[in-house]
CSV table of C-alpha atoms in Angstrom, one decimal:
chain,number,residue,atom,x,y,z
A,25,VAL,CA,20.0,-15.8,-2.0
A,26,TYR,CA,18.1,-17.1,-5.0
A,27,SER,CA,20.3,-18.8,-7.6
A,28,LYS,CA,19.4,-20.1,-11.0
A,29,ARG,CA,21.4,-20.7,-14.2
A,30,HIS,CA,19.4,-19.9,-17.4
A,31,GLU,CA,20.2,-19.6,-21.1
A,32,TYR,CA,20.2,-16.1,-22.6
A,33,GLY,CA,20.9,-16.2,-26.3
A,34,LYS,CA,24.0,-18.4,-26.7
A,35,ASN,CA,25.3,-17.6,-23.2
A,36,LEU,CA,24.5,-19.1,-19.8
A,37,VAL,CA,23.8,-16.4,-17.2
A,38,ASP,CA,23.9,-16.7,-13.4
A,39,VAL,CA,21.1,-15.2,-11.5
A,40,VAL,CA,22.7,-14.2,-8.2
A,41,SER,CA,19.7,-12.6,-6.3
A,42,ALA,CA,15.9,-12.0,-6.8
A,43,GLU,CA,13.2,-9.9,-5.2
A,44,ILE,CA,9.5,-10.6,-5.7
A,45,ALA,CA,6.5,-8.2,-5.4
A,46,LEU,CA,2.8,-8.2,-6.2
A,47,ASP,CA,1.1,-5.5,-8.1
A,48,SER,CA,-2.3,-5.3,-6.6
A,49,LYS,CA,-3.7,-3.3,-9.6
A,50,SER,CA,-2.8,-5.9,-12.3
A,51,ASP,CA,-2.4,-8.9,-10.1
A,52,PHE,CA,1.0,-9.4,-11.7
A,53,LEU,CA,3.9,-10.8,-9.6
A,54,TYR,CA,7.1,-9.0,-10.5
A,55,LEU,CA,10.4,-10.8,-10.0
A,56,THR,CA,13.6,-8.6,-10.2
A,57,MET,CA,16.6,-10.7,-10.8
A,58,ARG,CA,20.3,-9.4,-10.7
A,59,SER,CA,22.5,-11.4,-13.0
A,60,ALA,CA,26.3,-11.4,-12.7
A,61,TYR,CA,27.0,-10.9,-16.4
A,62,ASP,CA,30.5,-11.6,-17.7
A,63,ASP,CA,31.7,-8.4,-19.3
A,64,ARG,CA,32.2,-10.3,-22.6
A,65,ILE,CA,28.4,-10.9,-22.9
A,66,MET,CA,27.1,-7.6,-21.8
A,67,GLN,CA,24.4,-6.7,-24.3
A,68,LYS,CA,24.0,-3.3,-25.8
A,69,THR,CA,21.4,-2.2,-28.2
A,70,SER,CA,22.0,0.6,-30.8
A,71,PRO,CA,19.1,3.1,-31.5
A,72,GLY,CA,18.2,1.1,-34.6
A,73,GLY,CA,17.6,-1.9,-32.5
A,74,ARG,CA,20.8,-3.8,-33.6
A,75,ILE,CA,22.3,-5.8,-30.8
A,76,LEU,CA,25.9,-4.9,-30.0
A,77,TRP,CA,28.3,-6.9,-27.7
A,78,SER,CA,30.6,-4.8,-25.6
A,79,LYS,CA,33.3,-5.2,-23.0
A,80,GLU,CA,32.9,-1.7,-21.7
A,81,THR,CA,30.9,-2.5,-18.5
A,82,ARG,CA,30.9,-5.1,-15.9
A,83,ALA,CA,27.7,-3.8,-14.1
A,84,PRO,CA,25.1,-6.4,-12.9
A,85,THR,CA,22.0,-6.8,-15.0
A,86,LYS,CA,18.6,-6.3,-13.5
A,87,TRP,CA,15.5,-8.2,-14.9
A,88,ALA,CA,11.9,-7.4,-14.0
A,89,VAL,CA,9.7,-10.5,-14.7
A,90,ALA,CA,5.9,-10.4,-14.8
A,91,MET,CA,4.3,-13.7,-13.9
A,92,ARG,CA,0.7,-14.9,-13.6
A,93,VAL,CA,-0.7,-17.9,-11.7
A,94,GLY,CA,-2.1,-20.5,-14.2
A,95,PRO,CA,-5.3,-22.6,-13.7
A,96,SER,CA,-3.3,-25.4,-12.2
A,97,GLY,CA,-1.7,-23.1,-9.7
A,98,ASN,CA,1.7,-23.0,-11.5
A,99,LEU,CA,3.4,-19.7,-12.0
A,100,TYR,CA,4.1,-18.6,-15.7
A,101,ILE,CA,6.5,-16.0,-16.7
A,102,VAL,CA,4.7,-13.6,-19.0
A,103,GLU,CA,7.7,-11.5,-19.9
A,104,ALA,CA,11.1,-10.5,-18.6
A,105,ILE,CA,12.5,-7.1,-19.3
A,106,GLU,CA,16.1,-5.8,-18.6
A,107,THR,CA,15.4,-2.8,-16.3
A,108,HIS,CA,18.9,-1.2,-16.3
A,109,LYS,CA,18.7,-0.2,-20.0
A,110,ARG,CA,16.3,1.8,-22.1
A,111,ASN,CA,15.8,-1.2,-24.3
A,112,THR,CA,13.3,-3.8,-23.4
A,113,SER,CA,14.9,-7.2,-24.1
A,114,LYS,CA,12.3,-9.9,-23.4
A,115,LEU,CA,12.3,-13.4,-22.4
A,116,SER,CA,9.1,-15.5,-22.4
A,117,THR,CA,8.1,-19.1,-21.5
A,118,PRO,CA,5.2,-21.1,-23.0
A,119,GLY,CA,1.9,-20.9,-21.2
């Protein structure tokens, strides 16, 4: 089990499992992470894009992360998208 703690907004989120796959068409590596969200920090986005915090659901969150291999051989995260919702909340790292 892959485990990592990362900061999401003002809250720390535990990543409890991850899967990785290679897209041969784009040469992107996709990492899907499942996070054990506390129900107090479940994020919801209204149609107008406003972020709403809700206690209505305790379902785990799935992230799809696109990564590329840099010139030095390091993996860089291009973007991370929440896949269990219609909105596309994104995380990114330098590089």
